[in-house]
Amino acid sequence: MRDFKARQLKVLKGHGDIMRESATTENQDKNVPTNEEAERFLAENPDIESVDFLIPDINGVMRGKWGPTEALGKSCYPGINMPLSIFGLDIWGREVESTGIHIETGDLDGYCRAIPGRINRAPWAPRPSAQVLMSMYTEAGEPCVYDPRNVLQRLMDRFEAKGLRPVTAFELEFYLVDPNVFQRSGRMGKDLGPGPEQQQMYSLSELRGQSELFAEIRAAAIAQGLPIDTIIKEAAPGQFEVNLKHRDDAMAAADDTVLLRRLITESAHKHGLRATFMAKPFLEWPGNGMHVHASILDTDGNNIFAGEAGDLRLQHAAAGLLATLKDTLLLYIPGFNGYRRLQPGSYAPTRIAWGRNNRSVVVRVPASDDKARRLEHRMSGADANPYFVLAGVLGGMLEGLENAKLPPPPVEGNAYNVPLPQLSDDMDDAIEDFERSDFIRRLFGPELRKIFAEIKREELKAFDNEITPLERSTYL
């Protein structure tokens, strides 16, 4: 055993020498983590007492561990040990044995390594604290195929090989509720029940009522390098939307979104509120969506959707999104509750349709000048995994560009009334379509496709096996 550990330490030391050497090269890859960033952060923030090491799991739930300040020094290399099986947990954090990545493998550890530029202070914490967003590597130093970030990275490599670069932005909707009342009764607060007089869509006075919270959210976002843009009052009481600015780095845009969800959640908690990104927390009000805006630049930095020829390419991309929508629906609506959001008239799409300046379709071309022409994907719930969502959206767009097929005519007016193919509102259908999909096999690989499908099948089974209070009150 001592000989084995000695060999392991020798290997780790060798890797460390290689990492340090590569970090000093003139053209250092920005994606290679080095400990210099951690050391610089600690020197600039000597008051830090603890660190939150964060890694989003396959459901988009933030997992990780707390550590002392000195642990930050190894967060880039060799990394923080965590089980690879973190990607085999269900939404409740339970092991899903059918994924095949738990005790039957010996429950192998991997190394979580800091993502460059993602070591920041956590301003909402009661004591001086830092947080580090991380990605998973295997013991051999390879990117872990179970990590959702690496699905997106492989897709970005395909874009790069074609001389293309996606430009993306997320819009994130959420409710602010009284945590005690919401947990007990499913209402927002003791004085906030359903009523049209309380809707106040786009109300500045409603924003002013939460001005301190939103000021803290904006300040924390700026401090963490999150490109926060507008904040608006949304279509339901207590519902808001935060928009992020466009990024020409799709991975950074997804990282921004998982960190923004944490930032909003923790800041709201500090103010005695609960921020919920649950897709459909109230039957009588609209659900929470996570919309994605996407365009694509060529090697000269020009938008390939601009101009007459660009509009043809935009239609090809839209056709790819529509053609892969059933395959990817589970990525956009990953939880049982999310299918309640897909209701006619709800501004959540129900038809496989696209249109120009039309919010009733799944793929929308927003009003813009020619150079800013883009697609808006309106399918995802706010609780979805941003890495998977962006992989599905950009993968569908690339599929459309490669196949160069035209979509059906764009829908004008109310798409809910148009006789076009309808999306299933059944999670079981979405799992089956995902599991059978050759597009998903190519995007995810067969192993991760199986793991995600098994996790979601177990989740659905739990809801199918639950007797609801309404059933008891009706039939008891």
Coordinates of C-alpha atoms in Angstrom, one line a residue:
M1 CA 0.0 0.0 0.0
R2 CA 2.8 2.4 0.9
D3 CA 4.5 1.7 -2.5
F4 CA 1.2 2.4 -4.3
K5 CA 0.8 5.7 -2.5
A6 CA 4.3 6.6 -3.3
R7 CA 3.8 5.9 -7.0
Q8 CA 0.6 8.0 -6.9
L9 CA 2.4 10.9 -5.2
K10 CA 5.1 10.7 -7.8
V11 CA 2.6 10.8 -10.6
L12 CA 0.8 13.7 -9.0
K13 CA 4.1 15.6 -8.6
G14 CA 4.9 14.9 -12.3
H15 CA 1.5 16.3 -13.3
G16 CA 2.1 19.3 -11.1
D17 CA 5.5 20.0 -12.8
I18 CA 3.8 19.8 -16.2
M19 CA 1.0 22.1 -15.2
R20 CA 3.4 24.7 -13.7
E21 CA 5.5 24.5 -16.8
S22 CA 2.5 24.9 -19.2
A23 CA 1.3 27.8 -17.1
T24 CA 4.5 29.8 -17.9
T25 CA 4.2 29.5 -21.7
E26 CA 3.5 32.7 -23.6
N27 CA 0.3 31.5 -25.2
Q28 CA -1.3 29.8 -22.2
D29 CA -4.6 28.1 -22.8
K30 CA -7.2 30.1 -20.8
N31 CA -9.0 26.8 -19.9
V32 CA -6.0 25.3 -18.2
P33 CA -6.4 25.9 -14.4
T34 CA -3.3 27.1 -12.5
N35 CA -2.9 27.7 -8.8
E36 CA -1.6 31.2 -9.4
E37 CA -5.2 32.6 -9.6
A38 CA -6.0 31.0 -6.2
E39 CA -2.8 32.4 -4.6
R40 CA -3.5 35.9 -6.1
F41 CA -7.1 35.8 -4.8
L42 CA -5.9 34.9 -1.2
A43 CA -3.3 37.7 -1.3
E44 CA -6.0 40.2 -2.3
N45 CA -8.6 38.8 0.2
P46 CA -6.7 38.0 3.4
D47 CA -9.8 38.1 5.5
I48 CA -11.4 35.0 3.8
E49 CA -12.2 32.3 6.5
S50 CA -13.7 29.5 4.4
V51 CA -14.4 28.4 0.8
D52 CA -17.5 26.9 -0.9
F53 CA -16.3 24.4 -3.6
L54 CA -19.2 24.2 -6.1
I55 CA -20.0 21.7 -8.8
P56 CA -23.3 21.5 -10.6
D57 CA -24.6 18.0 -10.9
I58 CA -26.5 16.4 -13.8
N59 CA -29.8 17.9 -12.6
G60 CA -28.2 21.4 -12.4
V61 CA -28.3 21.2 -8.6
M62 CA -25.2 22.8 -6.9
R63 CA -23.3 20.2 -5.0
G64 CA -19.8 20.4 -3.3
K65 CA -18.2 20.9 0.1
W66 CA -16.9 23.6 2.5
G67 CA -13.2 23.9 3.0
P68 CA -10.7 25.9 5.0
T69 CA -8.9 28.8 3.3
E70 CA -5.7 26.8 2.7
A71 CA -7.7 24.3 0.6
L72 CA -8.1 27.0 -2.0
G73 CA -4.4 26.6 -2.8
K74 CA -5.0 23.1 -4.4
S75 CA -8.3 23.9 -6.0
C76 CA -6.8 24.3 -9.4
Y77 CA -4.3 21.5 -9.2
P78 CA -4.4 18.7 -8.2
G79 CA -8.0 19.6 -7.3
I80 CA -10.5 18.8 -4.6
N81 CA -11.5 15.1 -4.3
M82 CA -15.2 14.3 -5.0
P83 CA -16.9 11.1 -6.1
L84 CA -17.6 10.8 -9.8
S85 CA -20.9 9.3 -8.7
I86 CA -22.1 12.9 -7.9
F87 CA -23.4 12.7 -11.5
G88 CA -25.5 9.6 -10.6
L89 CA -27.7 11.3 -8.1
D90 CA -31.4 12.1 -8.5
I91 CA -33.0 15.4 -7.8
W92 CA -33.3 14.5 -4.1
G93 CA -29.5 13.7 -3.9
R94 CA -30.1 9.9 -3.7
E95 CA -28.0 7.4 -5.6
V96 CA -29.6 5.9 -8.7
E97 CA -28.2 2.4 -8.8
S98 CA -29.2 1.8 -12.4
T99 CA -26.8 4.4 -13.6
G100 CA -24.0 1.9 -12.8
I101 CA -21.5 4.5 -11.5
H102 CA -21.9 4.0 -7.7
I103 CA -20.6 1.3 -5.4
E104 CA -20.3 -1.3 -8.2
T105 CA -17.3 0.8 -9.5
G106 CA -15.8 1.2 -6.0
D107 CA -17.3 4.7 -6.0
L108 CA -14.3 6.2 -7.6
D109 CA -13.1 9.7 -6.8
G110 CA -12.3 12.4 -9.4
Y111 CA -10.7 15.8 -9.0
C112 CA -12.8 18.9 -9.1
R113 CA -10.7 21.7 -10.4
A114 CA -11.4 25.4 -10.4
I115 CA -12.7 27.0 -13.6
P116 CA -10.4 29.9 -14.5
G117 CA -11.9 33.2 -13.5
R118 CA -14.5 31.7 -11.2
I119 CA -12.9 32.2 -7.8
N120 CA -14.9 35.0 -6.1
R121 CA -16.1 36.3 -2.8
A122 CA -19.6 35.2 -1.6
P123 CA -20.9 38.6 -0.3
W124 CA -24.1 37.2 1.1
A125 CA -22.3 34.9 3.6
P126 CA -22.4 36.0 7.3
R127 CA -18.6 35.5 7.6
P128 CA -15.9 36.4 5.0
S129 CA -16.2 33.5 2.5
A130 CA -15.2 32.6 -1.1
Q131 CA -16.8 30.3 -3.7
V132 CA -15.1 28.4 -6.5
L133 CA -17.0 27.0 -9.5
M134 CA -15.4 23.7 -10.5
S135 CA -15.4 21.0 -13.2
M136 CA -14.7 17.3 -12.8
Y137 CA -11.7 15.4 -14.0
T138 CA -10.9 11.7 -13.7
E139 CA -8.0 10.3 -11.7
A140 CA -6.0 10.2 -15.0
G141 CA -6.5 13.9 -15.5
E142 CA -9.1 13.6 -18.3
P143 CA -12.3 15.7 -18.4
C144 CA -15.1 13.5 -16.9
V145 CA -17.6 12.5 -19.5
Y146 CA -20.4 12.6 -16.9
D147 CA -19.8 16.4 -16.2
P148 CA -22.5 18.4 -18.2
R149 CA -19.8 21.1 -18.9
N150 CA -17.9 18.6 -21.0
V151 CA -21.0 17.8 -23.2
L152 CA -21.1 21.5 -24.0
Q153 CA -17.3 21.7 -24.5
R154 CA -17.3 18.9 -27.1
L155 CA -19.9 20.8 -29.0
M156 CA -17.9 24.0 -28.8
D157 CA -15.0 22.2 -30.3
R158 CA -17.1 21.2 -33.3
F159 CA -18.1 24.9 -33.8
E160 CA -14.5 25.9 -33.5
A161 CA -13.5 23.3 -36.1
K162 CA -15.9 25.0 -38.5
G163 CA -14.6 28.5 -37.8
L164 CA -17.8 29.4 -36.0
R165 CA -18.4 31.0 -32.6
P166 CA -21.8 31.1 -30.9
V167 CA -22.9 34.2 -29.1
T168 CA -25.5 33.5 -26.4
A169 CA -27.4 35.0 -23.5
F170 CA -29.8 33.7 -20.9
E171 CA -33.0 35.2 -19.4
L172 CA -33.9 33.8 -16.0
E173 CA -37.4 34.0 -14.4
F174 CA -38.1 33.3 -10.7
Y175 CA -40.6 34.0 -7.9
L176 CA -39.8 35.6 -4.6
V177 CA -42.0 34.0 -1.8
D178 CA -42.3 33.9 2.0
P179 CA -40.5 30.6 2.7
N180 CA -42.6 29.6 5.6
V181 CA -46.0 30.3 4.0
F182 CA -44.9 28.8 0.7
Q183 CA -43.7 25.6 2.3
R184 CA -46.9 25.2 4.4
S185 CA -49.6 26.3 1.9
G186 CA -48.1 26.7 -1.5
R187 CA -49.0 30.4 -1.5
M188 CA -46.5 33.2 -2.0
G189 CA -47.2 34.9 1.3
K190 CA -49.9 35.4 3.8
D191 CA -51.2 38.5 2.0
L192 CA -50.5 37.4 -1.5
G193 CA -53.1 35.2 -2.9
P194 CA -54.4 34.9 -6.5
G195 CA -55.9 38.1 -7.9
P196 CA -55.6 40.1 -11.2
E197 CA -55.1 43.3 -9.2
Q198 CA -51.8 41.9 -8.0
Q199 CA -50.3 41.0 -11.3
Q200 CA -48.6 44.3 -12.1
M201 CA -46.6 43.1 -15.1
Y202 CA -43.6 45.3 -15.9
S203 CA -44.3 47.5 -12.8
L204 CA -41.5 49.7 -11.6
S205 CA -43.1 50.2 -8.2
E206 CA -43.0 46.4 -7.7
L207 CA -39.2 46.5 -8.5
R208 CA -38.9 49.4 -6.1
G209 CA -40.4 47.3 -3.3
Q210 CA -37.4 45.0 -3.6
S211 CA -34.9 47.7 -4.4
E212 CA -32.4 46.7 -1.7
L213 CA -32.4 43.1 -2.7
F214 CA -32.0 43.8 -6.4
A215 CA -29.2 46.3 -5.7
E216 CA -27.4 43.6 -3.8
I217 CA -27.9 41.1 -6.6
R218 CA -26.6 43.6 -9.1
A219 CA -23.6 44.6 -7.0
A220 CA -22.7 40.9 -6.3
A221 CA -23.1 40.0 -10.0
I222 CA -20.7 42.8 -11.0
A223 CA -18.2 41.8 -8.3
Q224 CA -18.3 38.2 -9.6
G225 CA -17.9 39.2 -13.3
L226 CA -21.5 38.1 -14.2
P227 CA -22.6 40.4 -17.1
I228 CA -26.0 41.3 -15.6
D229 CA -28.3 43.4 -17.7
T230 CA -31.9 44.3 -17.0
I231 CA -34.2 43.3 -14.2
I232 CA -38.0 43.4 -14.9
K233 CA -41.2 42.6 -13.1
E234 CA -42.8 39.5 -14.8
A235 CA -46.3 38.3 -15.6
A236 CA -47.3 37.1 -12.1
P237 CA -47.3 38.4 -8.5
G238 CA -43.9 38.1 -7.0
Q239 CA -42.3 37.0 -10.3
F240 CA -39.2 38.7 -11.8
E241 CA -36.7 38.2 -14.6
V242 CA -33.0 38.9 -14.7
N243 CA -31.3 39.1 -18.0
L244 CA -27.6 38.5 -18.8
K245 CA -25.8 40.2 -21.6
H246 CA -24.6 38.3 -24.7
R247 CA -21.3 36.4 -24.4
D248 CA -19.2 35.2 -27.3
D249 CA -18.1 32.3 -25.0
A250 CA -21.0 29.9 -24.7
M251 CA -19.4 28.0 -21.8
A252 CA -18.9 31.3 -19.9
A253 CA -22.6 32.1 -20.5
A254 CA -23.7 28.8 -18.9
D255 CA -21.3 29.3 -16.0
D256 CA -22.8 32.8 -15.5
T257 CA -26.3 31.3 -15.3
V258 CA -25.6 28.6 -12.7
L259 CA -23.7 31.2 -10.6
L260 CA -26.5 33.8 -11.0
R261 CA -29.1 31.3 -9.7
R262 CA -27.0 30.7 -6.6
L263 CA -26.4 34.4 -6.2
I264 CA -30.2 35.2 -6.4
T265 CA -31.1 32.3 -4.0
E266 CA -28.5 33.3 -1.4
S267 CA -29.2 37.0 -1.6
A268 CA -33.0 36.4 -1.2
H269 CA -32.3 34.2 1.8
K270 CA -30.4 37.0 3.4
H271 CA -33.5 39.2 3.0
G272 CA -35.8 36.5 4.6
L273 CA -37.2 35.5 1.2
R274 CA -37.0 32.4 -0.9
A275 CA -36.2 32.6 -4.6
T276 CA -37.7 29.7 -6.4
F277 CA -36.8 28.7 -10.0
M278 CA -39.4 25.9 -9.9
A279 CA -40.9 25.6 -13.4
K280 CA -44.5 25.8 -12.3
P281 CA -44.9 26.8 -8.6
F282 CA -48.5 28.1 -9.0
L283 CA -51.2 26.6 -11.3
E284 CA -53.0 29.9 -11.6
W285 CA -49.9 31.9 -12.7
P286 CA -47.3 31.6 -15.5
G287 CA -44.3 29.3 -14.9
N288 CA -40.6 30.2 -14.7
G289 CA -38.8 30.0 -18.0
M290 CA -35.1 30.2 -19.0
H291 CA -34.9 31.6 -22.5
V292 CA -31.8 31.4 -24.6
H293 CA -30.8 33.9 -27.3
A294 CA -28.2 32.7 -29.8
S295 CA -26.4 33.9 -32.9
I296 CA -23.2 32.7 -34.5
L297 CA -20.1 34.6 -35.7
D298 CA -17.7 33.6 -38.4
T299 CA -13.9 33.9 -38.3
D300 CA -14.1 37.6 -39.1
G301 CA -16.6 38.2 -36.3
N302 CA -19.6 38.7 -38.6
N303 CA -23.0 37.4 -37.6
I304 CA -23.8 34.6 -40.1
F305 CA -27.5 35.4 -39.8
A306 CA -27.1 38.9 -41.1
G307 CA -28.3 39.9 -44.6
E308 CA -30.4 37.9 -47.1
A309 CA -28.0 34.9 -47.2
G310 CA -27.8 35.1 -43.4
D311 CA -31.6 34.9 -43.1
L312 CA -31.5 31.6 -45.0
R313 CA -28.9 30.3 -42.6
L314 CA -31.1 31.4 -39.7
Q315 CA -34.0 29.4 -41.2
H316 CA -31.7 26.4 -41.5
A317 CA -30.8 26.8 -37.8
A318 CA -34.4 27.2 -36.8
A319 CA -35.3 24.0 -38.8
G320 CA -32.6 22.1 -36.8
L321 CA -34.1 23.3 -33.5
L322 CA -37.6 22.2 -34.5
A323 CA -36.3 18.8 -35.9
T324 CA -34.5 18.0 -32.6
L325 CA -37.1 19.4 -30.2
K326 CA -38.7 16.1 -29.2
D327 CA -35.2 14.5 -28.7
T328 CA -34.1 17.4 -26.5
L329 CA -37.3 18.1 -24.6
L330 CA -36.0 16.3 -21.5
L331 CA -33.1 18.7 -21.4
Y332 CA -35.3 21.7 -21.4
I333 CA -38.1 20.3 -19.1
P334 CA -36.1 17.8 -16.9
G335 CA -38.6 17.6 -14.0
F336 CA -42.1 16.3 -13.4
N337 CA -43.4 19.7 -12.4
G338 CA -42.1 21.4 -15.6
Y339 CA -44.7 19.7 -17.8
R340 CA -47.4 21.6 -16.0
R341 CA -45.9 24.8 -17.4
L342 CA -46.7 23.8 -21.0
Q343 CA -50.2 25.2 -21.2
P344 CA -51.9 27.1 -24.1
G345 CA -51.8 30.8 -23.6
S346 CA -49.1 30.6 -21.0
Y347 CA -46.2 32.0 -23.1
A348 CA -44.6 28.5 -22.7
P349 CA -44.7 26.8 -26.1
T350 CA -46.9 23.8 -26.8
R351 CA -46.5 23.5 -30.6
I352 CA -43.4 22.7 -32.7
A353 CA -43.4 26.1 -34.3
W354 CA -41.2 29.1 -35.1
G355 CA -42.0 32.7 -35.9
R356 CA -40.8 36.2 -36.2
N357 CA -41.4 38.6 -33.3
N358 CA -43.9 36.1 -31.9
R359 CA -43.8 35.0 -28.2
S360 CA -46.3 32.1 -28.7
V361 CA -43.7 29.9 -30.5
V362 CA -40.8 27.8 -29.3
V363 CA -38.2 29.4 -31.7
R364 CA -38.6 33.1 -32.0
V365 CA -36.7 35.6 -34.2
P366 CA -36.7 38.7 -31.9
A367 CA -37.1 42.2 -33.4
S368 CA -33.6 43.6 -34.0
D369 CA -31.4 45.3 -36.5
D370 CA -29.8 43.1 -39.1
K371 CA -26.4 42.7 -37.4
A372 CA -28.1 41.5 -34.2
R373 CA -30.3 39.0 -35.8
R374 CA -30.6 35.9 -33.6
L375 CA -32.9 33.1 -32.4
E376 CA -34.6 33.0 -29.1
H377 CA -35.3 29.5 -27.7
R378 CA -38.3 29.7 -25.3
M379 CA -38.7 26.1 -24.2
S380 CA -36.7 25.7 -21.0
G381 CA -37.9 25.9 -17.5
A382 CA -35.8 28.0 -15.1
D383 CA -34.8 24.9 -13.1
A384 CA -33.1 23.2 -16.1
N385 CA -29.4 22.5 -16.3
P386 CA -27.9 25.5 -18.3
Y387 CA -25.1 23.4 -19.8
F388 CA -27.5 20.8 -21.1
V389 CA -29.9 23.5 -22.3
L390 CA -27.2 25.3 -24.3
A391 CA -25.9 22.0 -25.7
G392 CA -29.4 21.2 -26.9
V393 CA -30.0 24.6 -28.4
L394 CA -26.6 25.0 -30.1
G395 CA -26.5 21.4 -31.1
G396 CA -29.9 21.7 -32.8
M397 CA -28.8 24.9 -34.6
L398 CA -25.6 23.2 -35.8
E399 CA -27.6 20.2 -37.0
G400 CA -29.8 22.6 -39.0
L401 CA -26.9 24.4 -40.5
E402 CA -25.3 21.1 -41.6
N403 CA -28.5 19.7 -43.1
A404 CA -29.5 23.0 -44.7
K405 CA -33.2 22.2 -44.7
L406 CA -36.0 24.9 -44.5
P407 CA -38.5 24.9 -41.7
P408 CA -42.2 25.1 -42.2
P409 CA -43.6 28.7 -42.8
P410 CA -43.2 31.0 -39.7
V411 CA -46.3 31.2 -37.6
E412 CA -48.1 34.6 -37.4
G413 CA -50.4 35.3 -34.5
N414 CA -51.4 32.8 -31.9
A415 CA -49.4 29.6 -32.3
Y416 CA -51.5 27.8 -29.7
N417 CA -54.4 27.7 -32.3
V418 CA -52.4 26.6 -35.3
P419 CA -52.7 22.9 -36.3
L420 CA -49.0 22.0 -36.0
P421 CA -47.4 19.1 -34.3
Q422 CA -47.9 19.4 -30.5
L423 CA -45.3 18.8 -27.8
S424 CA -46.1 16.0 -25.3
D425 CA -46.8 17.2 -21.8
D426 CA -45.9 13.7 -20.5
M427 CA -42.4 13.2 -18.9
D428 CA -42.5 9.6 -19.8
D429 CA -42.7 10.4 -23.5
A430 CA -39.8 12.9 -23.2
I431 CA -37.6 10.2 -21.5
E432 CA -38.4 7.7 -24.3
D433 CA -37.7 10.2 -27.1
F434 CA -34.4 11.2 -25.4
E435 CA -33.3 7.6 -24.8
R436 CA -34.0 6.5 -28.4
S437 CA -32.5 9.6 -30.0
D438 CA -29.5 9.2 -32.3
F439 CA -29.0 13.0 -32.1
I440 CA -28.6 12.7 -28.3
R441 CA -26.3 9.7 -28.7
R442 CA -24.0 11.9 -30.8
L443 CA -24.3 14.9 -28.5
F444 CA -24.0 13.1 -25.2
G445 CA -22.4 9.8 -26.0
P446 CA -24.3 6.6 -25.2
E447 CA -23.1 6.3 -21.5
L448 CA -24.3 9.8 -20.4
R449 CA -27.5 9.4 -22.4
K450 CA -28.2 6.2 -20.4
I451 CA -27.3 7.8 -17.0
F452 CA -29.5 10.9 -17.5
A453 CA -32.5 8.8 -18.7
E454 CA -32.2 6.4 -15.8
I455 CA -32.1 9.3 -13.3
K456 CA -35.1 10.9 -14.8
R457 CA -37.0 7.6 -15.0
E458 CA -36.4 7.1 -11.2
E459 CA -37.7 10.6 -10.6
L460 CA -40.8 10.0 -12.6
K461 CA -41.4 6.7 -10.8
A462 CA -41.3 8.6 -7.4
F463 CA -44.1 10.9 -8.5
D464 CA -46.1 8.1 -10.0
N465 CA -45.9 6.2 -6.7
E466 CA -47.1 9.2 -4.6
I467 CA -50.8 9.5 -3.5
T468 CA -51.7 13.2 -3.6
P469 CA -53.6 15.0 -0.8
L470 CA -56.4 15.6 -3.3
E471 CA -56.8 11.9 -3.9
R472 CA -57.1 11.3 -0.1
S473 CA -59.5 14.1 0.4
T474 CA -61.7 12.8 -2.4
Y475 CA -61.7 9.1 -2.0
L476 CA -60.8 8.3 1.6

